Tab-separated table of C-alpha atoms and ligand atoms in Angstrom:
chain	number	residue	atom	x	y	z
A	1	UNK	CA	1.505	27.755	9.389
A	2	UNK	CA	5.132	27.611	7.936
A	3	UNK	CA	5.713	29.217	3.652
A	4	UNK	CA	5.676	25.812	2.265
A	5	UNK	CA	7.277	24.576	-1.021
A	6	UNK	CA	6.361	21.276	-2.846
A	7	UNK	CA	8.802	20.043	-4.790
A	8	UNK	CA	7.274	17.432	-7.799
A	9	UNK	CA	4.143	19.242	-6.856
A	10	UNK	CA	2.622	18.166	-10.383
A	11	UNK	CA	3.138	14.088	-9.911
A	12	UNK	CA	0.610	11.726	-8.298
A	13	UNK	CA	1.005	12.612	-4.666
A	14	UNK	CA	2.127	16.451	-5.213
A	15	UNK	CA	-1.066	16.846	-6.905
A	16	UNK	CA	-3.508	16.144	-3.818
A	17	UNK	CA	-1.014	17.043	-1.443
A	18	UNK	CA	-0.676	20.460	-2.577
A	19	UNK	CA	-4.873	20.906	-2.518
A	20	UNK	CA	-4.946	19.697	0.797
A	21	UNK	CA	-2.451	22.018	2.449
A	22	UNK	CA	-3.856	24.703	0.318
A	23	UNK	CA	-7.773	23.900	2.132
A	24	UNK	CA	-6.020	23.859	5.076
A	25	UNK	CA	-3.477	26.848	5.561
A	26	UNK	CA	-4.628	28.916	2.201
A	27	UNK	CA	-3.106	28.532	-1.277
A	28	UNK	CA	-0.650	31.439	-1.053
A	29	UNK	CA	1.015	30.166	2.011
A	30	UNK	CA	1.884	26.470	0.042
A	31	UNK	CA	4.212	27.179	-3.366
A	32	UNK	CA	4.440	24.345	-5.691
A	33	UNK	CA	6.968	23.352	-8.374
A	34	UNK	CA	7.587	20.858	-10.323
A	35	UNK	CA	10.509	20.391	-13.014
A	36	UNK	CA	7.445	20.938	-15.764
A	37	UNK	CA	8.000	24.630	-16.673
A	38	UNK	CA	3.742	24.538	-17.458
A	39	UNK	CA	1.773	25.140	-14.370
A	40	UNK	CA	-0.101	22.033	-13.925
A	41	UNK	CA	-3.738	22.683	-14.809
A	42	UNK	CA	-5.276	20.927	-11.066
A	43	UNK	CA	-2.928	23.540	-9.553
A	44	UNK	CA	-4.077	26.735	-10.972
A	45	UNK	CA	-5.105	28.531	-8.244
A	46	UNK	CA	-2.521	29.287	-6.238
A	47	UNK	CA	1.335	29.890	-7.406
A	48	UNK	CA	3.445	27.928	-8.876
A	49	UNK	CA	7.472	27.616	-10.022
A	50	UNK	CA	9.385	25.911	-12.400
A	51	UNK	CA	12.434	24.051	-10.291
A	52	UNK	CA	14.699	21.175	-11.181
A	53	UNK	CA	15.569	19.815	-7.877
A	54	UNK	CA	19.012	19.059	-9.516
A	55	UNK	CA	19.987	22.766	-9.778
A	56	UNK	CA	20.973	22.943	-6.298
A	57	UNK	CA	21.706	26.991	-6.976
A	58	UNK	CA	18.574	27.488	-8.054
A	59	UNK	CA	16.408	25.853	-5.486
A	60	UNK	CA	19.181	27.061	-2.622
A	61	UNK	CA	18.157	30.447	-4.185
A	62	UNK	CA	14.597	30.187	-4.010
A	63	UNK	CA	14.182	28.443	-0.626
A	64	UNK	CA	16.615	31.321	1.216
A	65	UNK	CA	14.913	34.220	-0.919
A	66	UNK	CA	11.593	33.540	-0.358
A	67	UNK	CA	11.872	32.263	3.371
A	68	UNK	CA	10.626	28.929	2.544
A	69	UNK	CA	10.530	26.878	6.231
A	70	UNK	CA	8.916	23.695	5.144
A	71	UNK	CA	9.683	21.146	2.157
A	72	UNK	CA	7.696	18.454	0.735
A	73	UNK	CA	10.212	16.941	-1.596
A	74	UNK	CA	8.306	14.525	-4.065
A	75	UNK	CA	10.445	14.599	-7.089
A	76	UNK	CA	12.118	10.977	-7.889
A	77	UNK	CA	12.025	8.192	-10.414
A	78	UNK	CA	9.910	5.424	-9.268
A	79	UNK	CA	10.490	1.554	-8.885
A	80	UNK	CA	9.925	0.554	-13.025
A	81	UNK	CA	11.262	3.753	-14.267
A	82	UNK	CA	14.666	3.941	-12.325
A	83	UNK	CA	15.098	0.583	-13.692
A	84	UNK	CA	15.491	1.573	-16.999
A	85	UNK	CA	17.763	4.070	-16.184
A	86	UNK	CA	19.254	3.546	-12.655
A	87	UNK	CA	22.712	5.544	-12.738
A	88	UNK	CA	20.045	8.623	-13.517
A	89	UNK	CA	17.482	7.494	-10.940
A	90	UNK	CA	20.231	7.082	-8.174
A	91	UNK	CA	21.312	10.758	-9.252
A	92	UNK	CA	17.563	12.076	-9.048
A	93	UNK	CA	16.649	10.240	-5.667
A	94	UNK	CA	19.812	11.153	-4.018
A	95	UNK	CA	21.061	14.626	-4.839
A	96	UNK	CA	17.834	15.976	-4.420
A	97	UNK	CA	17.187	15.071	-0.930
A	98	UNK	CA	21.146	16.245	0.601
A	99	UNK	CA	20.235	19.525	-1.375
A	100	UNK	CA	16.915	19.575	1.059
A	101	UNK	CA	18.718	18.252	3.980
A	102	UNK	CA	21.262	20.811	4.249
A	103	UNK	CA	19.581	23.409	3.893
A	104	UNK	CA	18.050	22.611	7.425
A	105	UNK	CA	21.223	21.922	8.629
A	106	UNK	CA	22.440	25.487	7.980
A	107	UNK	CA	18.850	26.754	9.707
A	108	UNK	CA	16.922	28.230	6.668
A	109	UNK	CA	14.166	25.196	6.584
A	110	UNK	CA	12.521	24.306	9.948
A	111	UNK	CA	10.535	20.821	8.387
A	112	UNK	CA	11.318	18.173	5.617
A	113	UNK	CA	9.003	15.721	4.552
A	114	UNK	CA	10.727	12.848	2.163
A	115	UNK	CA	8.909	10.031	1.521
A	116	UNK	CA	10.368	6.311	1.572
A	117	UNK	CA	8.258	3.379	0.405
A	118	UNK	CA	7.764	-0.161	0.662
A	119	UNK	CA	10.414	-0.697	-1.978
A	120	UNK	CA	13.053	-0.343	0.720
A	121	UNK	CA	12.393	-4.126	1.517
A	122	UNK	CA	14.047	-6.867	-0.218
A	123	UNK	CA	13.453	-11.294	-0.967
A	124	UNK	CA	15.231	-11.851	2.147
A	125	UNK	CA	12.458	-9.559	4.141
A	126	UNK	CA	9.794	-11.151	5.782
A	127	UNK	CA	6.176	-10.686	3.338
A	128	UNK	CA	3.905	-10.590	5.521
A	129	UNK	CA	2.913	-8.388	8.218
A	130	UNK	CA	6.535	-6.844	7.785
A	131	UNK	CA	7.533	-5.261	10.760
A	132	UNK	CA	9.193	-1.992	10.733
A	133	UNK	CA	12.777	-3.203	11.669
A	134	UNK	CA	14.043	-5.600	9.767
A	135	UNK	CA	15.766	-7.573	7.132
A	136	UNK	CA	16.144	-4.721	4.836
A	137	UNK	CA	18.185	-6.078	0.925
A	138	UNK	CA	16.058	-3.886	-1.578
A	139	UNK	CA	17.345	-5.426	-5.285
A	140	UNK	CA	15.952	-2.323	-7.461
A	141	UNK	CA	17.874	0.938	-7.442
A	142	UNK	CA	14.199	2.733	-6.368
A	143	UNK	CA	14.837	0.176	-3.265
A	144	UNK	CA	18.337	1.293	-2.945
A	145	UNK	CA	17.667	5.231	-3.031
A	146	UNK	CA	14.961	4.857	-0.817
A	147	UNK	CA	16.947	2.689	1.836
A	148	UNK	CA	20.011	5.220	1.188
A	149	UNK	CA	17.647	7.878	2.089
A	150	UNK	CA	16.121	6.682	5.169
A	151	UNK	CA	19.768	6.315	6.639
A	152	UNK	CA	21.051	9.910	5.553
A	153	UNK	CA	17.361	11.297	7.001
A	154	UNK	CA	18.229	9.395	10.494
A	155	UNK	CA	21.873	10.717	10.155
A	156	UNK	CA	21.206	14.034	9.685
A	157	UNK	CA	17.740	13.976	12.595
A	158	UNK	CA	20.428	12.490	15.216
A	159	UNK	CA	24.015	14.226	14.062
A	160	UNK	CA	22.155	17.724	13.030
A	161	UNK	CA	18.680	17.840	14.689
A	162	UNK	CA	17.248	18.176	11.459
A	163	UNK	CA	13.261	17.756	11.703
A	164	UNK	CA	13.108	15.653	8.674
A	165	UNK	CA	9.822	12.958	8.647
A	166	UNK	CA	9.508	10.271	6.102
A	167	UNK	CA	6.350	7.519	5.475
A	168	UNK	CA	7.637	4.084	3.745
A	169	UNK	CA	3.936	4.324	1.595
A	170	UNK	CA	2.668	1.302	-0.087
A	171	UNK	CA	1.386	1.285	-3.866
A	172	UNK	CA	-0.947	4.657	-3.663
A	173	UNK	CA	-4.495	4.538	-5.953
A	174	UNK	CA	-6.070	7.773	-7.018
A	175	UNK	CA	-8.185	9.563	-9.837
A	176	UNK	CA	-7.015	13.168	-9.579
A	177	UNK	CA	-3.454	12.805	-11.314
A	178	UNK	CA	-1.786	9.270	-12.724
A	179	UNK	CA	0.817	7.363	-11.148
A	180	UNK	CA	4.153	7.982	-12.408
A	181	UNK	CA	6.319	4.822	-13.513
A	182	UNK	CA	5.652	2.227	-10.505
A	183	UNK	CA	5.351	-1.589	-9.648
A	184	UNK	CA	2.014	-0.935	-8.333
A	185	UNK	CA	0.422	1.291	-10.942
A	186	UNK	CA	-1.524	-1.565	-12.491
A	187	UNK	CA	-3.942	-0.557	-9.377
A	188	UNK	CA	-5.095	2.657	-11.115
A	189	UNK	CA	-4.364	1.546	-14.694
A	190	UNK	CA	-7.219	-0.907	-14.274
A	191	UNK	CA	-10.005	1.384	-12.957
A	192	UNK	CA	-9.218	3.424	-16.067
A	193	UNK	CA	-9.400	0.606	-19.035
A	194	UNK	CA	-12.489	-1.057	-17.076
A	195	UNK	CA	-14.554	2.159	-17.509
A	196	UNK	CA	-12.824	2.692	-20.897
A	197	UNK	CA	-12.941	-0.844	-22.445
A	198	UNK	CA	-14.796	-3.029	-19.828
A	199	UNK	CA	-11.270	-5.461	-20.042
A	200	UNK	CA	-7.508	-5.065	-18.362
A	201	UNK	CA	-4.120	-7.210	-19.471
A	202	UNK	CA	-2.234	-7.054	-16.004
A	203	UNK	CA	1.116	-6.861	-16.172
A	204	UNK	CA	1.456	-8.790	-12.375
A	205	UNK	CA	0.100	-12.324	-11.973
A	206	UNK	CA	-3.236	-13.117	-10.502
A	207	UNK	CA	-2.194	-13.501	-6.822
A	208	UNK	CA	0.408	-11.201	-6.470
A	209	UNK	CA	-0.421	-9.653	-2.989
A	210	UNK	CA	1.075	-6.128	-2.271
A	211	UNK	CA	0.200	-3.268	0.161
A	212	UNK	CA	-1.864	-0.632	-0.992
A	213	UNK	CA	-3.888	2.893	0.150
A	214	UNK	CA	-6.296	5.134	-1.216
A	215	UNK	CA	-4.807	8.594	-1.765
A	216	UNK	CA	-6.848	10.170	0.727
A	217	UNK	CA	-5.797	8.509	3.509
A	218	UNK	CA	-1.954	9.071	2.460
A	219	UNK	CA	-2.375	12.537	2.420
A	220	UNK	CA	-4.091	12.462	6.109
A	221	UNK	CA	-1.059	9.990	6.848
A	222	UNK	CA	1.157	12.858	5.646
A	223	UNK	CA	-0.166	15.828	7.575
A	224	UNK	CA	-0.846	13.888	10.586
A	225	UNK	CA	2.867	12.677	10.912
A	226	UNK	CA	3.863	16.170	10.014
A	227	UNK	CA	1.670	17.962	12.780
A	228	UNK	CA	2.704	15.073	15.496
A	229	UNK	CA	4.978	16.730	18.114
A	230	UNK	CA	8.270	15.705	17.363
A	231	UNK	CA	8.974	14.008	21.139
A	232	UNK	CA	6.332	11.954	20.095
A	233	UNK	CA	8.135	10.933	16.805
A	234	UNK	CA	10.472	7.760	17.581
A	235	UNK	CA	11.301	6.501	14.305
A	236	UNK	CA	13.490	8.765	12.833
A	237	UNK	CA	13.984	7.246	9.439
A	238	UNK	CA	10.620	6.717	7.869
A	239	UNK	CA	7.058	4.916	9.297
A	240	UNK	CA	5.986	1.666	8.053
A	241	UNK	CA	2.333	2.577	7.362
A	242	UNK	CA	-0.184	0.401	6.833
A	243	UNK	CA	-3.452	0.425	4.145
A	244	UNK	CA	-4.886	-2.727	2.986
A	245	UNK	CA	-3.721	-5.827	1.170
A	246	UNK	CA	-5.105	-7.351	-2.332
A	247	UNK	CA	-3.916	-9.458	-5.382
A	248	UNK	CA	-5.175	-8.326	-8.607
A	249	UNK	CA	-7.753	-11.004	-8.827
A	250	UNK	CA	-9.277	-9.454	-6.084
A	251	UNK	CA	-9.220	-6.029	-7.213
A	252	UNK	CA	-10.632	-7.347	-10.492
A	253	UNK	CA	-13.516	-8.925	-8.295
A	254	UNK	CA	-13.889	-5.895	-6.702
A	255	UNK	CA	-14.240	-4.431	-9.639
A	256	UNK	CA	-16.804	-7.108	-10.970
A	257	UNK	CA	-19.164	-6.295	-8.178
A	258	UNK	CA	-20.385	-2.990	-9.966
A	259	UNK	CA	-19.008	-4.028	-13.604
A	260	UNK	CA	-20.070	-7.665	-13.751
A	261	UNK	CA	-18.861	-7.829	-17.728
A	262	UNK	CA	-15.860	-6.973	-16.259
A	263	UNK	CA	-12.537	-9.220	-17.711
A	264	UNK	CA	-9.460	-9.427	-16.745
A	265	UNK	CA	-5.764	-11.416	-18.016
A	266	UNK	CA	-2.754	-11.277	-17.151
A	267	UNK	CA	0.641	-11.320	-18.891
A	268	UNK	CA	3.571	-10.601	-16.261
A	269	UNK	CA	6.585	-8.364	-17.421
A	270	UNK	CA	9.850	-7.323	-16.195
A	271	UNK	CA	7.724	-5.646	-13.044
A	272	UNK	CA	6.300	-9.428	-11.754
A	273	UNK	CA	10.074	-9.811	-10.429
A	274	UNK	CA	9.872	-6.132	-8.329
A	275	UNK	CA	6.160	-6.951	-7.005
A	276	UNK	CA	7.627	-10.314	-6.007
A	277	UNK	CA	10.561	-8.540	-3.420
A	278	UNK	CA	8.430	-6.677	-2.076
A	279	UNK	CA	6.352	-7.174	1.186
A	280	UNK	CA	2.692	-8.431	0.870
A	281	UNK	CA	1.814	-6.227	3.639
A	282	UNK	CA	2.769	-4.124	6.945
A	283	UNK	CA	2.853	-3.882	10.125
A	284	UNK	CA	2.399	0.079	10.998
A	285	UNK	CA	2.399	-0.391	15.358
A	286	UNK	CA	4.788	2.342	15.560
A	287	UNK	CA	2.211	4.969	13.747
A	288	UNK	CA	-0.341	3.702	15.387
A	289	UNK	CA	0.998	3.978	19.084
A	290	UNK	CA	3.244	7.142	17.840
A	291	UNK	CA	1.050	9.304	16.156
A	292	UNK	CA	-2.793	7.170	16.292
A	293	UNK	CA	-2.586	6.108	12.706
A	294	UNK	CA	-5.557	4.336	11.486
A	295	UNK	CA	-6.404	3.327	7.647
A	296	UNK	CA	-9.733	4.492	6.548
A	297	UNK	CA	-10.304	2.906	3.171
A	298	UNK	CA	-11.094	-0.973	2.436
A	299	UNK	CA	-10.988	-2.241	-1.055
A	300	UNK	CA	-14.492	-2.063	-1.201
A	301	UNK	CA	-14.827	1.993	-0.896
A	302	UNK	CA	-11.451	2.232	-2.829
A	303	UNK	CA	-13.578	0.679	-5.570
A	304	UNK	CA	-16.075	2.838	-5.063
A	305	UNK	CA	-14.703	5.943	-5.186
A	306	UNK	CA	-12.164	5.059	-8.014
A	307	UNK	CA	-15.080	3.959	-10.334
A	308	UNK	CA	-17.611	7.144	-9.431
A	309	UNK	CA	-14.981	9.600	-10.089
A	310	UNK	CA	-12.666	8.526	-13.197
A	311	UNK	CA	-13.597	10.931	-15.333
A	312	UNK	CA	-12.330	9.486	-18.902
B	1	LIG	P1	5.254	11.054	-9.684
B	1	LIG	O1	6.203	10.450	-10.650
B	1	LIG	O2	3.806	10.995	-9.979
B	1	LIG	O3	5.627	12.587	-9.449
B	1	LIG	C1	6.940	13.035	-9.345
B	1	LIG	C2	6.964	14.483	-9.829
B	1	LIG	O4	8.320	14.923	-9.739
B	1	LIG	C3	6.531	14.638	-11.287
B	1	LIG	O5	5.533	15.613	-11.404
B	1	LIG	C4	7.808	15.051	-11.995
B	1	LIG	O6	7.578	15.976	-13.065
B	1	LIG	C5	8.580	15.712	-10.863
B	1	LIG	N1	10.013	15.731	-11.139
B	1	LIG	C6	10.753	14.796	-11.795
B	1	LIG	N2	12.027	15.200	-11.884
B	1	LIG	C7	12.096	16.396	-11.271
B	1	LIG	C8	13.138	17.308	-11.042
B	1	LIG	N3	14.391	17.072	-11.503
B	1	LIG	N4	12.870	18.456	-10.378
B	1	LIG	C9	11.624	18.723	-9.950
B	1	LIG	N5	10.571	17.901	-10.147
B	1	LIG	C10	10.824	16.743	-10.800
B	1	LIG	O7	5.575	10.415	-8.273
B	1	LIG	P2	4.610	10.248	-7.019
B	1	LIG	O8	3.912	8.961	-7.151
B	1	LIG	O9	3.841	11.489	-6.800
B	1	LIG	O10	5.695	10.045	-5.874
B	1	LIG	C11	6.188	11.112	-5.102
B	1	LIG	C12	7.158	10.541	-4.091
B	1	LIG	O11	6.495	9.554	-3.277
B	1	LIG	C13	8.360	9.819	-4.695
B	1	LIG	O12	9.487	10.033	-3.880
B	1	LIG	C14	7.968	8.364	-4.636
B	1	LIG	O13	9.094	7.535	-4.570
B	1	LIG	C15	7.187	8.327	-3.351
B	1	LIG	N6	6.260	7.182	-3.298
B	1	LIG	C16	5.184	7.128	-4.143
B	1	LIG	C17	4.320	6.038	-4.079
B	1	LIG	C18	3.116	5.923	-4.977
B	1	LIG	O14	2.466	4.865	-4.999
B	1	LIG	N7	2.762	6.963	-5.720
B	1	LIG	C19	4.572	5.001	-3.172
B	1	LIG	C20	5.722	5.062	-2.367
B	1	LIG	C21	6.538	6.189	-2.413
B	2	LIG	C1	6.158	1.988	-7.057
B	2	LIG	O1	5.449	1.027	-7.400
B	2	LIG	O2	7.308	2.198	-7.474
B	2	LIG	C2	5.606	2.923	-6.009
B	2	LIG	C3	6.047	2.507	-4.658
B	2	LIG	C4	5.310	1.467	-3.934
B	2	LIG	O3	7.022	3.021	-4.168
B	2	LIG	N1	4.188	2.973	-6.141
């Protein structure tokens, strides 16, 4: 096991990602930070640091000084967010990631994980089943900095032999820490109000279709792809990876099979046009036959486990 150091350790992912290494390798071996200068309450156990990924000093500092050799970098602004403020966003996604990147190329950091999302595809992409190469014209900055990203990761694996690894996730649904600002957060927003107040006002239309995953199998995702032997590894930009596919009048059925009161409407916003350039879902043969990828989670369990473990 490798000193580890998540950085936006206290957002959605960071949260479960930083438990799961900690099970696995022992909480003093995985440091996480965040840009929140409280330690986040789920990570209490275990220590934590106060890091804005923008002070490149600082985290250079840290990372050399405390022989970090592995990076989880997590902190960005996602898809609705940056578009509120994209020259910011651009700054956040971008800066953050060459400050990671070259510190590998100079030899202090051994492994990056960065993760890309589905929000690198565009209108001009094919929706469904999208394969992993591809028309590729993202029309959000989040799309942008994420495309951006996956070219300067390849760049810097080929030109620099940097062991940098990267999933393209889909919308990600879990109960342990809210979702942070994106397209697909209606997913988890309506688990919360249909325990709360037994009704939801979706901000998508009824059959908008999008690719989604359970946070569980995301985090296996991650630490399989990061324990794969790198020969193994031929995409060297980021994985298409694959979880299931629903509209949100399914997920509201889904929902109405334990809560049949259940009711749902739907008033679109500025986010209908995002959901609407993005893919419906993937095609993930390259994990598969790269690293044996399989999904876990149907919408049925996700349903399940959302609804027995909200904890209002
Ligand atoms: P999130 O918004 O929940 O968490 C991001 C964390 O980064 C927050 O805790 C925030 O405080 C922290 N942060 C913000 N600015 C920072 C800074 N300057 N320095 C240090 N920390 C800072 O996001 P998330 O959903 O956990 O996403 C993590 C990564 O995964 C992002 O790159 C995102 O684009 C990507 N991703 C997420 C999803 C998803 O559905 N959650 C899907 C695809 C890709
Ligand atoms: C978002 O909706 O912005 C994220 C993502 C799919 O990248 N959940």
């Amino acid at each position: 096991m490798r000193k580890t150091l998540i950085i936006g350790a206290g957002g959605q992912i960071g949260t479960e990602l930083t438990l799961a290494l900690r099970k696995k390798w022992g909480k003093d071996q995985v440091i996480a930070s965040d840009i929140k200068t409280e330690k986040p309450t789920n990570l209490s156990e275990g220590p934590y640091v106060a890091l804005d990924i923008l002070n490149r000093d600082a985290v250079r500092e840290f990372i050399i000084n405390e022989k970090i050799e592995t990076v989880y970098l997590l902190a960005a602004l996602l898809s609705a967010t940056a578009e509120k403020q994209p020259d910011f966003a651009w700054k956040l996604n971008m800066e953050g990631l060459f400050t990671i990147l070259d510190l590998a190329k100079e030899g202090y950091l051994k492994q990056i994980f960065w993760p890309s999302s589905i929000a690198v595809f565009g209108p001009t992409t094919p929706r469904d089943h999208t394969p992993q190469f591809t028309v590729m014209e993202p029309s959000t900055v989040y799309g942008i900095s994420k495309q951006a990203g996956e070219r300067w990761c390849e760049y810097y694996n080929q030109r620099y032999q940097v062991d940098v690894r990267s999933l393209r996730y889909p919308g990600l649904i879990s109960y342990k820490s809210p979702p942070g600002g994106g397209t697909t957060d209606y997913a988890v927003d309506i688990f919360y109000q249909a325990k709360k107040s037994g009704s939801y006002e979706c901000f998508l239309s009824e059959d908008t279709a999008l690719p989604m995953m359970f946070m569980d199998d995301a985090i296996r995702a991650t630490i399989e792809l990061m324990e794969a032997p790198r020969e193994q590894l031929r995409i060297k930009s980021s994985y298409n990876l694959g979880g299931i596919s629903f509209t949100p009048k399914e997920i509201a059925a889904s929902i109405q099979e334990h809560m049949p009161e259940f009711t749902i409407r739907y008033a679109p916003d500025f986010r209908q046009a995002i959901a609407d350039s993005w893919p419906k879902s993937i095609d993930d043969s390259y994990a598969q036959s790269d690293w044996n990828w399989k999904s876990e989670y149907n919408l049925s369990d996700l349903t399940q486990e959302m609804l027995e473990n909200i904890d209002l």
